[in-house]
Coordinates of C-alpha atoms in Angstrom, one line a residue:
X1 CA 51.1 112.9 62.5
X2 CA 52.3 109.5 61.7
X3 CA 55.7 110.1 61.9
X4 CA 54.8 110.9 65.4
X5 CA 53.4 108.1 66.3
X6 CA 56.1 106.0 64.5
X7 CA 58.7 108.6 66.5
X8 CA 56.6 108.0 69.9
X9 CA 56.6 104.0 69.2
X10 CA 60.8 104.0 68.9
X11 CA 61.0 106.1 72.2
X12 CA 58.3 103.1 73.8
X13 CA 60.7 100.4 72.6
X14 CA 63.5 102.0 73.9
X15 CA 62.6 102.3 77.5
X16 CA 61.3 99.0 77.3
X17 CA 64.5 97.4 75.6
X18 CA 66.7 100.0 78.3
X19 CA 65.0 98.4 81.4
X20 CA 65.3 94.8 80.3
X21 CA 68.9 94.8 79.5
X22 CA 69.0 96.8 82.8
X23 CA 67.3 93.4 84.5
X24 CA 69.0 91.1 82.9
X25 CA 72.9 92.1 82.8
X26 CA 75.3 92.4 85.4
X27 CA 76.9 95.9 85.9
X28 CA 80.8 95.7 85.4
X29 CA 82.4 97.5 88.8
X30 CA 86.0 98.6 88.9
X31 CA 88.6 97.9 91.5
X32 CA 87.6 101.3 93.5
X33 CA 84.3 100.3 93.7
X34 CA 84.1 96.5 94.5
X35 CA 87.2 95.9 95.8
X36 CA 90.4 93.8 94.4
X37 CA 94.2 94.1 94.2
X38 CA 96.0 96.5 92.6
X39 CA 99.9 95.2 91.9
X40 CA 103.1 97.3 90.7
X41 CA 105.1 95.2 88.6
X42 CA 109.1 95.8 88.1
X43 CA 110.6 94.5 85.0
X44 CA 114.3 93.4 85.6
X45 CA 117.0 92.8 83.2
X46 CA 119.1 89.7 82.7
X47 CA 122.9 88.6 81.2
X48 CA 120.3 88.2 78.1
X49 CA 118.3 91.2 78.0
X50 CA 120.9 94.0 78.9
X51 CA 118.2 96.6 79.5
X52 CA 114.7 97.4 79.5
X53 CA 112.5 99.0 76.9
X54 CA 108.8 99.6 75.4
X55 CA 109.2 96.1 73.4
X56 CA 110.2 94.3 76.3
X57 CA 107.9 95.5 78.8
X58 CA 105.1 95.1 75.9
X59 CA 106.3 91.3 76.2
X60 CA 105.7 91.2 79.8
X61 CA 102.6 92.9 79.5
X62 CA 101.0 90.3 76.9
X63 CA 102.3 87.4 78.9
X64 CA 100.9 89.0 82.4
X65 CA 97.3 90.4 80.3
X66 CA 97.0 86.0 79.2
X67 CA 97.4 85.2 82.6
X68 CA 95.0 87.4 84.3
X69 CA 93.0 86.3 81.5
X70 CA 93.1 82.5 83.1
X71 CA 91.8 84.0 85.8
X72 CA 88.5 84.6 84.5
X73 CA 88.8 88.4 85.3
X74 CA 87.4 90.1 82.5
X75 CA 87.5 93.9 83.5
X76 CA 90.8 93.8 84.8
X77 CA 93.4 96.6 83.5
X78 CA 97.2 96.1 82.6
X79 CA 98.9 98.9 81.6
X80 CA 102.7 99.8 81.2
X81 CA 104.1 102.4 83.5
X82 CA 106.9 104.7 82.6
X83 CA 110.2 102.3 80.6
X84 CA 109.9 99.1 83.3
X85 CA 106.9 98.8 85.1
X86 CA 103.8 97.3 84.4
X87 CA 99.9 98.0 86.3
X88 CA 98.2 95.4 87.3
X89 CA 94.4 96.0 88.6
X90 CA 92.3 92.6 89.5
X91 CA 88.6 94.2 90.6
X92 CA 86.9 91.0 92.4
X93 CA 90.0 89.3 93.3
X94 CA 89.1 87.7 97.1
X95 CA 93.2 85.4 97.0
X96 CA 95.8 88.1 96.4
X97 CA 98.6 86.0 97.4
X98 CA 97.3 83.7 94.3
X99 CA 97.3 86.6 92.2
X100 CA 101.1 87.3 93.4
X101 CA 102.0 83.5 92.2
X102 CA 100.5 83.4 89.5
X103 CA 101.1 86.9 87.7
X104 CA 105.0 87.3 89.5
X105 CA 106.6 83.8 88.7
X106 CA 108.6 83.7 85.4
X107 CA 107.0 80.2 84.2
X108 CA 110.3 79.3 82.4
X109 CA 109.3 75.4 81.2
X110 CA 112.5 73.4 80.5
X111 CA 112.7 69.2 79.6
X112 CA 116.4 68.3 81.1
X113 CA 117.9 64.3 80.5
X114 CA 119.7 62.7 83.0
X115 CA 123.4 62.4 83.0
X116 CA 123.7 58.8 84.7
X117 CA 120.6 57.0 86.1
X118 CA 119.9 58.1 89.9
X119 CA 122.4 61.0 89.9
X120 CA 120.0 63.7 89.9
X121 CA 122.3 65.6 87.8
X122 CA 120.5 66.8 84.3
X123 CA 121.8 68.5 80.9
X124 CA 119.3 71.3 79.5
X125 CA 117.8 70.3 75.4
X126 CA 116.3 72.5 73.2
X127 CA 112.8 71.5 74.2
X128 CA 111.0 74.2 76.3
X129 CA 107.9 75.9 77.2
X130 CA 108.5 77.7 73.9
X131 CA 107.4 74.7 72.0
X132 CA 104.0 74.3 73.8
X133 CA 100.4 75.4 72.5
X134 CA 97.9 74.5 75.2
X135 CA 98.5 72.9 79.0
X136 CA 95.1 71.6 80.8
X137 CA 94.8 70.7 84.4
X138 CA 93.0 67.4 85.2
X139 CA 92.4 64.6 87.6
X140 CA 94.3 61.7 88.2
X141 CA 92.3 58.7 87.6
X142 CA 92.5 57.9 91.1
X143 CA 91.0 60.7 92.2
X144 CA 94.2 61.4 94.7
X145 CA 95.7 64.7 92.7
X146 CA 96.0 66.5 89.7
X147 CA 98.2 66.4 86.8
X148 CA 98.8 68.6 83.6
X149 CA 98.3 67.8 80.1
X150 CA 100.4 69.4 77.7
X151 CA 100.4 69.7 73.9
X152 CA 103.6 70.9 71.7
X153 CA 103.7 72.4 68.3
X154 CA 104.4 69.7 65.5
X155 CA 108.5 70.4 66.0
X156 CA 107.8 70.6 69.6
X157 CA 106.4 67.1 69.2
X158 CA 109.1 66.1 67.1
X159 CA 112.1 67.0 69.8
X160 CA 110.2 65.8 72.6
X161 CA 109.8 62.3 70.8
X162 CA 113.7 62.2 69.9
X163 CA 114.2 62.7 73.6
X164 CA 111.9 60.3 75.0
X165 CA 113.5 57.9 72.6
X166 CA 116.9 58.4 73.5
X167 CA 115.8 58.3 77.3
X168 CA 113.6 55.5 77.0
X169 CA 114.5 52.1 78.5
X170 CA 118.4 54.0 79.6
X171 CA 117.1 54.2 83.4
X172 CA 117.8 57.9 82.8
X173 CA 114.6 60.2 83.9
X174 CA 113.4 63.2 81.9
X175 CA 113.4 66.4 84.3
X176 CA 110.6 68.9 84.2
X177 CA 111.9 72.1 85.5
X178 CA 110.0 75.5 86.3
X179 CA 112.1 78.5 87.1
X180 CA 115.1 76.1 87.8
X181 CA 112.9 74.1 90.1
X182 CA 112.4 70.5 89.4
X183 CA 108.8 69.7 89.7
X184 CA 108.6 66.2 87.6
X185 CA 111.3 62.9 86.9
X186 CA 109.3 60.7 85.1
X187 CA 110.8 57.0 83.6
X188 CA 110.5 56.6 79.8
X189 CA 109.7 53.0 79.4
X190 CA 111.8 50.6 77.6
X191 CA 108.9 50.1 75.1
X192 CA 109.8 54.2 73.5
X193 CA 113.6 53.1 72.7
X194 CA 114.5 54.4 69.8
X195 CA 111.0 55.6 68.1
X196 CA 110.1 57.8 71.2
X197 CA 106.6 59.3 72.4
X198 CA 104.8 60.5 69.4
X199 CA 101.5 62.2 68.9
X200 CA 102.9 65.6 70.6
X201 CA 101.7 65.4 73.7
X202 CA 102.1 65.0 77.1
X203 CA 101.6 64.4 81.1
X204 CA 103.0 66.5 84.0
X205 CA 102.6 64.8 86.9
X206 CA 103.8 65.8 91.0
X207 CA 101.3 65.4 93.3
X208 CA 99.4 69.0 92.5
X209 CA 96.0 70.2 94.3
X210 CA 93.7 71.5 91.8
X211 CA 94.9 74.7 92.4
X212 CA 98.1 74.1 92.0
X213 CA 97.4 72.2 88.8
X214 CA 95.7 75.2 87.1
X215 CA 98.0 77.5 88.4
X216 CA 100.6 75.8 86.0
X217 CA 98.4 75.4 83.3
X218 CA 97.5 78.9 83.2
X219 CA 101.2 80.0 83.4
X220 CA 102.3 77.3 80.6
X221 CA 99.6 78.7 78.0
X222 CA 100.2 82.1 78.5
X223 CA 104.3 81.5 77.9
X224 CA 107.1 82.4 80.3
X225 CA 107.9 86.0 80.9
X226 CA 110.3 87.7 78.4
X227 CA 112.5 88.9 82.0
X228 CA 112.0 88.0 86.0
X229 CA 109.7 90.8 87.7
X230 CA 109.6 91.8 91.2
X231 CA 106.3 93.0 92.9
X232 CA 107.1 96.5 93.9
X233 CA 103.3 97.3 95.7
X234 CA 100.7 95.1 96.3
X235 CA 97.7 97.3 97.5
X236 CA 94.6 95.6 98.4
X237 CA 91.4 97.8 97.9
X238 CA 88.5 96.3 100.2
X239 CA 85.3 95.9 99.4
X240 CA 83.6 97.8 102.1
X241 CA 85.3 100.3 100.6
X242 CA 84.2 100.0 97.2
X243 CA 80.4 99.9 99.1
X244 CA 80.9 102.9 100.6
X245 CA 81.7 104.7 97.3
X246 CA 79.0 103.3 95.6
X247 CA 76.7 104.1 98.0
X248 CA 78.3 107.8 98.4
X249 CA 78.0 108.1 94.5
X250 CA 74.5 107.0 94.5
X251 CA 73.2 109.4 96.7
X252 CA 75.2 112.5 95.1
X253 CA 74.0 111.2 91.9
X254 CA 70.0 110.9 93.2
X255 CA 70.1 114.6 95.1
X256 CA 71.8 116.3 91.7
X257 CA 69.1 114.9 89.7
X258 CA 66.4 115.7 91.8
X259 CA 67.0 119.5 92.1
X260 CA 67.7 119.7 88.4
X261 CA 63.9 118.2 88.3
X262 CA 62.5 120.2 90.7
X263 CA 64.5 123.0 88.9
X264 CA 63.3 122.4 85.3
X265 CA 59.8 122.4 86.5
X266 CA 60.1 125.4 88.4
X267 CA 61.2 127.4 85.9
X268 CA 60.1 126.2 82.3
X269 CA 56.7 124.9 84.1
X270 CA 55.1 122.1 81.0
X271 CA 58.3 121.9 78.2
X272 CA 60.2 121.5 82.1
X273 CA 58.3 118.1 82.9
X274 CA 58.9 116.9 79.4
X275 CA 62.8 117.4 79.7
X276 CA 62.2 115.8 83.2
X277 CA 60.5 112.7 81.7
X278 CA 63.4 112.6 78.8
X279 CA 66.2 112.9 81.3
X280 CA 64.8 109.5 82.7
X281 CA 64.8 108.1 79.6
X282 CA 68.1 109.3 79.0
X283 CA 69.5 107.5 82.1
X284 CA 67.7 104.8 81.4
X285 CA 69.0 104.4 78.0
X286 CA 72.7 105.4 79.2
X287 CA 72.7 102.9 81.6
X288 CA 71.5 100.0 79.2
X289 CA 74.5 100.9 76.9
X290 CA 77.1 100.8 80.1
X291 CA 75.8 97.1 80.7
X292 CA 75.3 96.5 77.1
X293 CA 79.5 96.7 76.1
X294 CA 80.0 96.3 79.0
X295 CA 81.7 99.8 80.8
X296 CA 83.4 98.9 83.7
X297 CA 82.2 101.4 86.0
X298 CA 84.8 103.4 88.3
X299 CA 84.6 106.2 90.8
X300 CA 85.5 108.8 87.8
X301 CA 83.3 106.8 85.1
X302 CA 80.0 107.7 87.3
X303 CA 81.1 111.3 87.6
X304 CA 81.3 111.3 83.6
X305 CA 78.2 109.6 84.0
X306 CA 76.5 112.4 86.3
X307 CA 78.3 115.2 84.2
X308 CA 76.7 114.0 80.9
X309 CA 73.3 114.5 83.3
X310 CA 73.7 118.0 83.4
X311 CA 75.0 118.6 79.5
X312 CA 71.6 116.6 78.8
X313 CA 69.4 119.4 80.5
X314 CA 71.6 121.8 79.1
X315 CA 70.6 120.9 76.0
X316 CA 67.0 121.3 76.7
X317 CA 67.5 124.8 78.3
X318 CA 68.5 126.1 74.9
X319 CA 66.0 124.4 73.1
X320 CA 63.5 126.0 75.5
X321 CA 65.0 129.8 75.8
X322 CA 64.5 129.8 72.0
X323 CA 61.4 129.1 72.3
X324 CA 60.3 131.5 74.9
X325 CA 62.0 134.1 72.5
X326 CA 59.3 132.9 69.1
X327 CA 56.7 133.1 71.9
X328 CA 57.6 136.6 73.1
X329 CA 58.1 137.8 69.3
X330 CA 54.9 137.0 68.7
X331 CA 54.3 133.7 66.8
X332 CA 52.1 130.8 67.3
X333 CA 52.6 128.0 70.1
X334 CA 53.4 125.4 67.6
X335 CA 55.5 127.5 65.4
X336 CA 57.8 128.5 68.5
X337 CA 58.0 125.1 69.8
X338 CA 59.2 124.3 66.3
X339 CA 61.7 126.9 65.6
X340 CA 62.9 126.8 69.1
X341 CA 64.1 122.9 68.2
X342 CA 65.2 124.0 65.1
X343 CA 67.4 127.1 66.0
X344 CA 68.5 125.4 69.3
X345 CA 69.6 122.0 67.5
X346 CA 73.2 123.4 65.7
X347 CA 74.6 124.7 69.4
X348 CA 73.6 121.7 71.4
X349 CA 75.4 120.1 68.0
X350 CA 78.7 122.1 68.1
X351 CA 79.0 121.9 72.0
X352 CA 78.3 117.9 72.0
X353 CA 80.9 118.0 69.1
X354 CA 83.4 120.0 70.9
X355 CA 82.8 117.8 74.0
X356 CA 83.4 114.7 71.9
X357 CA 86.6 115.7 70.7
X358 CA 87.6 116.5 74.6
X359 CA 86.8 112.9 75.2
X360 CA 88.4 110.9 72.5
X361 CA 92.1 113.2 73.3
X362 CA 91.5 111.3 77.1
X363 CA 90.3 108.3 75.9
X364 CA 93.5 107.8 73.9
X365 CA 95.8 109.5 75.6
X366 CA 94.9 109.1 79.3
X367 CA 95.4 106.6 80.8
X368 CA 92.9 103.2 83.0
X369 CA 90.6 105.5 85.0
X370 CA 90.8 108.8 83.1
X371 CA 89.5 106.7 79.9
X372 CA 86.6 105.2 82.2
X373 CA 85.7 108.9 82.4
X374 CA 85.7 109.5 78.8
X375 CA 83.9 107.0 77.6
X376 CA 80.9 107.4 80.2
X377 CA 80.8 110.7 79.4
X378 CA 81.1 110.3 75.4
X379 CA 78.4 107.5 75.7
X380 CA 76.0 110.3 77.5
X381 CA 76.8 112.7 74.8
X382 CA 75.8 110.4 71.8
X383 CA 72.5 109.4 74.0
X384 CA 71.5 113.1 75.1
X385 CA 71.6 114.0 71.0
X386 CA 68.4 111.6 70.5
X387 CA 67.0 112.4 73.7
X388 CA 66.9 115.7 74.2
X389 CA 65.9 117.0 70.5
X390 CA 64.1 113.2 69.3
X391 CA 62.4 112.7 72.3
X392 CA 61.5 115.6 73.7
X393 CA 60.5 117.3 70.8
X394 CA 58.0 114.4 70.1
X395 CA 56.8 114.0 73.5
X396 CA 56.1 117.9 73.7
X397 CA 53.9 118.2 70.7
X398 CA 52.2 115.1 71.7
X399 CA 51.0 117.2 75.2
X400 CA 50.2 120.1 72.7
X401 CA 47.5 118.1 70.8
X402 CA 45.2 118.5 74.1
X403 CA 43.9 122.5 73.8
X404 CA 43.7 123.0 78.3
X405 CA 47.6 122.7 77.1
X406 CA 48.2 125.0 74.9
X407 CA 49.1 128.0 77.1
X408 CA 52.2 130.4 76.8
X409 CA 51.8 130.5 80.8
X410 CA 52.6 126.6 81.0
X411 CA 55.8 127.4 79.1
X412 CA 56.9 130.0 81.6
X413 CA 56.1 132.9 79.6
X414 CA 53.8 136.1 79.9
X415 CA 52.2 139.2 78.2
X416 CA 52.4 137.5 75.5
X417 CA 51.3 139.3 72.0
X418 CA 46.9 138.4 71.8
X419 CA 47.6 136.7 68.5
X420 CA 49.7 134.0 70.3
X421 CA 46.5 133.1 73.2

C-alpha cells in the first residue's frame, strides 16, 4: 500500500512538473511549420582547390553552421548534400536577402600596404582573416555609424604590428579588403614608425549601418569559406503556411485521440477510462520533454508524435486482453489485474524495443526531417513504458480499493466463473 501511494505521489509530480514546463517554455517550430528560408548551397572549386570533396564541403559546412549561428537561429539545420552542396534551413527568418549576404559571401579578410602614397595601388602580406579570433560591431563615438573591432591571435598581433610600423608615418595607407573589395584605407600615424600598433587589436572603420557592421563581424568570427559558393535555390516557406499546417495537424491530432477515447471506453468500459486518463498524462509528459531539449517540431516530428499515441494504447490493450483472459479462467479481480500487467509487460517490452531500434537506424542515417520523426517517436516510446504499465497499473488498483468497483462487468467481461463475483 505505501508503495502505492509513493507510486501515485510520482505520477502527481509529474503532471504537475509536465504542465509547468508546458507554461513556461517556448515550443521549438521547424521551417514547415513557422515559416523561413530554405537555401541550396553549391560549393565551387578554385586554381587552389582543384575539386570538391566530403572534407571540403565539411569546411564550408562549419563556416556556414558559425554563421547562422550569429544569427541567433538556434533550430536551424545545415546539412551536406550529395559531394558539393550544402542545406541550409533558417525556420523564423523574416530578411532572406540578409540571409543570402551573410551565409553566400566568401568573407576572405586581407591587410594590403600601399605601393606609393595616393596610388591606390596595394601589395597583399601575410596577415589575413586567418589570423583573427573575435570581430565585434560597435558605435562610433559620434553616434554617426558603426565600426568593427577586431582582435588577432598573438602572431597575428605580431605581423599586424610589423606592418603598421613599416606603414606608419610613410603616407602609405593600410588596405582592408573583403572578397577583393576594399572596404577600409586607414593612415598609420607617424607616432607607430618603427615599433608599430601593439596590443593585437584593432578598428575597421567605413561608414557601416549597424547592420552592416554585424554582418561583418559575424562573417569575420566565423572565418572565410574554404571555396566561393553559389546559391542554387532560395525557397521561402511562409508563415501562413506553416499556420495552416499547424492548425491542420492539431485538429487530426485532437479527432484521433478522441475516438481512441471514446474507443477505449467503449470497449474495456473502467481499465478503458484509466488508459484514457494515462494517455493524457502521457501527452502531457511527451510534450514537456519536446520543450524540455528542446525538439524542433516539424510536420513529420508531430506525426511521430501522434504515431507514438496509438503504440501507447496499444500497450494498454494487451495489458487489458490478458486480463480479461485471468478473469474468464476464473481467478480473482486483483489477481487478473496483476497477472494481466505482468504477462502483458515483456510484449509491450520487445515491440517498444524493436520500435527503438527502427528509430535510432533513422535517426542516424536519415537525414533533417526524417530524424525529427525519429526522435518524436523514440521520445513517446521511452514515455509510454512508464505510462502505460507505472501509471496505469497504479491508478487501476487505486479505483479497485472502492468495492461498487470491483465488477468483472466494468472490465468488459461476462459469465464470469461465481468464485470471481
Amino acid at each position: 500500500m505505501r508503495q502505492r501511494t509513493l507510486l501515485l505521489l510520482l505520477v502527481a509530480l509529474v503532471i504537475v512538473g509536465s504542465i509547468l514546463i508546458i507554461a513556461t517554455r517556448p515550443t521549438v517550430l521547424g521551417l514547415d511549420l513557422q515559416g523561413g528560408t530554405q537555401l541550396t548551397l553549391l560549393a565551387k572549386p578554385t586554381d587552389k582547390v582543384k575539386a570538391i570533396n566530403q572534407e571540403v564541403l565539411k569546411g564550408v559546412a562549419a563556416v556556414i553552421e558559425q554563421r547562422v549561428n550569429g544569427l541567433g537561429v538556434s533550430e536551424a539545420i545545415v546539412q551536406l548534400q550529395g559531394q558539393d552542396r550544402v542545406l541550409v534551413q533558417l525556420p523564423g527568418i523574416k530578411d532572406p536577402e540578409a540571409a543570402i549576404r551573410l551565409l553566400g559571401d566568401t568573407a576572405q579578410l586581407e591587410f594590403r600596404k600601399e605601393v606609393v602614397p595616393g596610388s591606390n595601388q596595394f601589395v597583399p602580406t601575410n596577415l589575413t582573416g586567418a589570423d583573427l579570433t573575435n570581430a565585434t560591431p560597435q558605435a562610433l563615438q559620434n553616434g554617426n555609424g558603426w565600426e568593427v573591432s577586431i582582435e588577432f591571435t598573438p602572431a597575428g598581433g605580431e605581423k599586424f604590428a610589423q606592418l603598421t610600423g613599416e606603414l606608419g608615418g610613410t603616407g602609405r595607407r593600410l588596405g582592408i579588403y573583403l572578397d577583393q573589395r576594399q572596404i577600409s584605407a586607414p593612415n598609420v600615424g607617424v607616432e607607430f614608425q618603427g615599433r608599430g600598433i601593439s596590443g593585437g587589436k584593432a578598428v575597421i572603420t567605413g561608414s557601416f549601418s549597424a547592420q552592416e557592421a554585424a554582418e561583418l563581424g559575424i562573417k569575420l568570427k566565423a572565418g572565410a569559406l574554404p571555396v566561393p559558393i553559389e546559391i542554387l535555390e532560395n525557397r521561402t516557406v511562409g508563415a501562413t503556411l506553416g499556420a495552416d499546417s499547424v492548425r491542420q495537424s492539431l485538429y487530426t491530432g485532437i479527432a484521433g485521440t478522441v475516438l481512441v477515447l471514446i474507443f477505449m471506453v467503449a470497449v474495456y468500459r473502467l481499465p478503458g477510462f484509466v488508459a484514457d486518463v494515462s494517455l493524457v498524462i502521457y501527452g502531457l509528459a511527451t510534450f514537456a520533454i519536446f520543450k524540455l531539449i528542446p525538439v524542433t517540431l516539424t510536420l513529420p516530428g508531430i506525426a511521430g508524435f501522434i504515431l507514438s499515441i496509438g503504440m501507447a494504447v496499444d500497450a494498454n490493450v494487451l495489458i487489458f486482453e490478458r486480463t480479461k483472459e485471468e478473469l474468464r479462467a476464473g481467478k480473482q479481480l486483483f489477481t487478473s489485474v496483476e497477472a494481466g500487467f505482468q504477462r502483458a509487460f515483456s510484449s509491450i517490452l520487445d515491440s517498444h524495443i524493436t520500435s527503438l531500434i527502427s528509430c535510432a537506424v533513422l535517426f542516424f542515417l536519415g537525414t533533417g526531417l526524417v530524424k525529427g520523426f525519429a526522435l518524436t517517436l523514440a521520445i513517446g516510446l521511452l514515455v509510454n513504458l512508464f505510462t502505460a504499465v507505472t501509471c496505469s497499473r497504479t491508478l487501476l488498483l487505486t479505483l479497485l480499493n472502492f468495492s461498487n468497483l470491483r465488477k468483472p462487468s466494468l472490465f468488459g467481461v461476462t459469465n464470469v466463473p461465481a468464485k470471481v463475483r
